[in-house]
PDB file of C-alpha atoms in Angstrom:
ATOM      1  CA  MET A   1     165.956  60.414  72.590  1.00  0.00           C
ATOM      2  CA  SER A   2     166.270  60.150  76.378  1.00  0.00           C
ATOM      3  CA  ASN A   3     168.977  62.850  76.330  1.00  0.00           C
ATOM      4  CA  VAL A   4     166.576  65.256  74.622  1.00  0.00           C
ATOM      5  CA  ILE A   5     163.917  64.623  77.259  1.00  0.00           C
ATOM      6  CA  ILE A   6     166.430  65.242  80.060  1.00  0.00           C
ATOM      7  CA  VAL A   7     167.584  68.502  78.446  1.00  0.00           C
ATOM      8  CA  ILE A   8     163.983  69.691  78.079  1.00  0.00           C
ATOM      9  CA  ILE A   9     163.247  68.916  81.730  1.00  0.00           C
ATOM     10  CA  LEU A  10     166.385  70.766  82.812  1.00  0.00           C
ATOM     11  CA  LEU A  11     165.450  73.783  80.681  1.00  0.00           C
ATOM     12  CA  ILE A  12     161.990  73.890  82.227  1.00  0.00           C
ATOM     13  CA  ALA A  13     163.518  73.759  85.724  1.00  0.00           C
ATOM     14  CA  VAL A  14     165.936  76.587  84.873  1.00  0.00           C
ATOM     15  CA  VAL A  15     163.132  78.756  83.454  1.00  0.00           C
ATOM     16  CA  PHE A  16     161.020  78.322  86.604  1.00  0.00           C
ATOM     17  CA  GLY A  17     164.052  78.982  88.791  1.00  0.00           C
ATOM     18  CA  MET A  18     164.908  82.167  86.912  1.00  0.00           C
ATOM     19  CA  LYS A  19     161.306  83.341  87.090  1.00  0.00           C
ATOM     20  CA  GLU A  20     161.288  83.023  90.894  1.00  0.00           C
ATOM     21  CA  THR A  21     164.739  84.640  91.161  1.00  0.00           C
ATOM     22  CA  VAL A  22     163.626  87.671  89.140  1.00  0.00           C
ATOM     23  CA  LYS A  23     160.469  87.912  91.250  1.00  0.00           C
ATOM     24  CA  HIS A  24     162.592  87.752  94.396  1.00  0.00           C
ATOM     25  CA  PHE A  25     164.971  90.526  93.336  1.00  0.00           C
ATOM     26  CA  LYS A  26     162.109  92.755  92.191  1.00  0.00           C
ATOM     27  CA  GLY A  27     160.724  92.498  95.720  1.00  0.00           C
ATOM     28  CA  GLU A  28     157.549  90.703  94.703  1.00  0.00           C
ATOM     29  CA  GLY A  29     158.109  87.529  96.686  1.00  0.00           C
ATOM     30  CA  ALA A  30     157.024  86.995 100.273  1.00  0.00           C
ATOM     31  CA  CYS A  31     160.564  86.435 101.520  1.00  0.00           C
ATOM     32  CA  CYS A  32     163.202  89.133 101.450  1.00  0.00           C
ATOM     33  CA  GLY A  33     161.075  91.199  99.116  1.00  0.00           C
ATOM     34  CA  GLY A  34     162.162  94.816  99.156  1.00  0.00           C
ATOM     35  CA  GLY A  35     162.038  97.421 101.871  1.00  0.00           C
ATOM     36  CA  SER A  36     164.938  96.560 104.128  1.00  0.00           C
ATOM     37  CA  SER A  37     164.193  99.547 106.378  1.00  0.00           C
ATOM     38  CA  LYS A  38     162.880  98.689 109.801  1.00  0.00           C
ATOM     39  CA  PRO A  39     159.262  99.778 110.365  1.00  0.00           C
ATOM     40  CA  LYS A  40     158.629 102.489 112.930  1.00  0.00           C
ATOM     41  CA  LYS A  41     157.459 101.324 116.328  1.00  0.00           C
ATOM     42  CA  LYS A  42     153.723 101.931 116.476  1.00  0.00           C
ATOM     43  CA  LYS A  43     152.276 103.596 119.547  1.00  0.00           C
ATOM     44  CA  LEU A  44     148.663 102.798 120.296  1.00  0.00           C
ATOM     45  CA  GLU A  45     146.199 105.607 120.958  1.00  0.00           C
ATOM     46  CA  GLY A  46     144.654 103.995 124.020  1.00  0.00           C
ATOM     47  CA  LYS A  47     145.457 101.545 126.766  1.00  0.00           C
ATOM     48  CA  VAL A  48     146.234  97.957 125.724  1.00  0.00           C
ATOM     49  CA  VAL A  49     143.114  95.891 126.339  1.00  0.00           C
ATOM     50  CA  TYR A  50     143.954  92.738 124.331  1.00  0.00           C
ATOM     51  CA  LYS A  51     147.171  90.883 123.582  1.00  0.00           C
ATOM     52  CA  TYR A  52     147.500  88.000 121.155  1.00  0.00           C
ATOM     53  CA  ALA A  53     150.474  85.754 120.428  1.00  0.00           C
ATOM     54  CA  PHE A  54     150.859  84.227 116.975  1.00  0.00           C
ATOM     55  CA  ARG A  55     153.259  81.654 115.607  1.00  0.00           C
ATOM     56  CA  ILE A  56     154.371  82.935 112.185  1.00  0.00           C
ATOM     57  CA  GLU A  57     155.290  80.414 109.503  1.00  0.00           C
ATOM     58  CA  GLY A  58     157.438  81.395 106.539  1.00  0.00           C
ATOM     59  CA  MET A  59     159.681  84.097 108.024  1.00  0.00           C
ATOM     60  CA  HIS A  60     163.310  83.630 106.978  1.00  0.00           C
ATOM     61  CA  CYS A  61     165.009  87.002 107.435  1.00  0.00           C
ATOM     62  CA  ALA A  62     164.693  90.504 108.897  1.00  0.00           C
ATOM     63  CA  ASN A  63     162.761  91.671 105.822  1.00  0.00           C
ATOM     64  CA  CYS A  64     160.201  88.945 106.442  1.00  0.00           C
ATOM     65  CA  ALA A  65     159.801  90.058 110.058  1.00  0.00           C
ATOM     66  CA  ASN A  66     159.474  93.674 108.881  1.00  0.00           C
ATOM     67  CA  ALA A  67     156.747  92.665 106.412  1.00  0.00           C
ATOM     68  CA  VAL A  68     154.782  90.913 109.184  1.00  0.00           C
ATOM     69  CA  THR A  69     155.244  93.937 111.465  1.00  0.00           C
ATOM     70  CA  ARG A  70     153.944  96.290 108.770  1.00  0.00           C
ATOM     71  CA  ALA A  71     150.972  94.016 108.050  1.00  0.00           C
ATOM     72  CA  ILE A  72     149.895  94.108 111.687  1.00  0.00           C
ATOM     73  CA  ASN A  73     150.708  97.789 112.233  1.00  0.00           C
ATOM     74  CA  ASP A  74     148.531  98.701 109.249  1.00  0.00           C
ATOM     75  CA  ILE A  75     145.503  97.559 111.273  1.00  0.00           C
ATOM     76  CA  ASP A  76     143.910 100.388 113.259  1.00  0.00           C
ATOM     77  CA  GLY A  77     144.287  99.730 116.963  1.00  0.00           C
ATOM     78  CA  ALA A  78     146.971  97.031 116.644  1.00  0.00           C
ATOM     79  CA  ALA A  79     150.724  97.171 117.208  1.00  0.00           C
ATOM     80  CA  ALA A  80     153.180  94.348 116.591  1.00  0.00           C
ATOM     81  CA  LYS A  81     156.323  93.077 118.227  1.00  0.00           C
ATOM     82  CA  VAL A  82     157.741  90.402 115.898  1.00  0.00           C
ATOM     83  CA  SER A  83     160.578  88.018 116.757  1.00  0.00           C
ATOM     84  CA  LEU A  84     162.347  86.410 113.834  1.00  0.00           C
ATOM     85  CA  ASN A  85     164.281  84.034 116.105  1.00  0.00           C
ATOM     86  CA  LYS A  86     161.177  82.797 117.900  1.00  0.00           C
ATOM     87  CA  LYS A  87     159.009  83.048 114.759  1.00  0.00           C
ATOM     88  CA  THR A  88     156.337  84.831 116.778  1.00  0.00           C
ATOM     89  CA  ALA A  89     154.337  88.034 116.732  1.00  0.00           C
ATOM     90  CA  ILE A  90     152.887  89.613 119.861  1.00  0.00           C
ATOM     91  CA  VAL A  91     149.978  91.860 118.912  1.00  0.00           C
ATOM     92  CA  SER A  92     148.822  94.522 121.373  1.00  0.00           C
ATOM     93  CA  CYS A  93     145.387  96.036 120.749  1.00  0.00           C
ATOM     94  CA  ASP A  94     143.746  99.115 122.211  1.00  0.00           C
ATOM     95  CA  ARG A  95     140.314  97.908 121.096  1.00  0.00           C
ATOM     96  CA  GLU A  96     138.642  94.645 120.167  1.00  0.00           C
ATOM     97  CA  ILE A  97     140.042  93.362 116.881  1.00  0.00           C
ATOM     98  CA  ASP A  98     138.950  90.121 115.261  1.00  0.00           C
ATOM     99  CA  VAL A  99     141.781  87.593 115.368  1.00  0.00           C
ATOM    100  CA  LEU A 100     140.825  86.464 111.865  1.00  0.00           C
ATOM    101  CA  ALA A 101     141.449  90.011 110.570  1.00  0.00           C
ATOM    102  CA  ILE A 102     144.978  89.887 111.993  1.00  0.00           C
ATOM    103  CA  GLU A 103     145.605  86.448 110.511  1.00  0.00           C
ATOM    104  CA  GLU A 104     144.291  87.604 107.121  1.00  0.00           C
ATOM    105  CA  ALA A 105     146.531  90.698 107.106  1.00  0.00           C
ATOM    106  CA  ILE A 106     149.547  88.465 107.732  1.00  0.00           C
ATOM    107  CA  ARG A 107     148.390  85.917 105.137  1.00  0.00           C
ATOM    108  CA  LYS A 108     148.096  88.652 102.491  1.00  0.00           C
ATOM    109  CA  ARG A 109     151.812  89.357 102.966  1.00  0.00           C
ATOM    110  CA  GLY A 110     152.615  85.714 102.227  1.00  0.00           C
ATOM    111  CA  TYR A 111     152.958  84.224 105.713  1.00  0.00           C
ATOM    112  CA  GLU A 112     150.821  81.963 107.878  1.00  0.00           C
ATOM    113  CA  ALA A 113     149.769  82.972 111.380  1.00  0.00           C
ATOM    114  CA  VAL A 114     148.532  80.539 114.016  1.00  0.00           C
ATOM    115  CA  LEU A 115     147.072  81.877 117.257  1.00  0.00           C
ATOM    116  CA  MET A 116     148.975  80.482 120.235  1.00  0.00           C
ATOM    117  CA  GLU A 117     147.049  79.564 123.377  1.00  0.00           C
TER     118      GLU A 117
END
């Protein structure tokens, strides 16, 4: 009886593992999910008036850093410089942008951003 329970538990673990693996290879996961091309460097329209530094949690590879860069660059008036090694993002803004909007854009891509002082 105990062998049956162990086999069932192992099967459940394998099913969950396979589900996450398929999600990963389809590019639906936060990490390494699709789009290995490097995002274009964004040039701001105006002069940089604000700069913010964020600590980014959850980046594991270049695709993760690219996803964070795209998330920030999709915000009008913001341009990102993301460092995978330092796990940071420097955000330059040519207008006032709510820090919470930047954090939310990053969070929607599956990462956590913490404003550094």
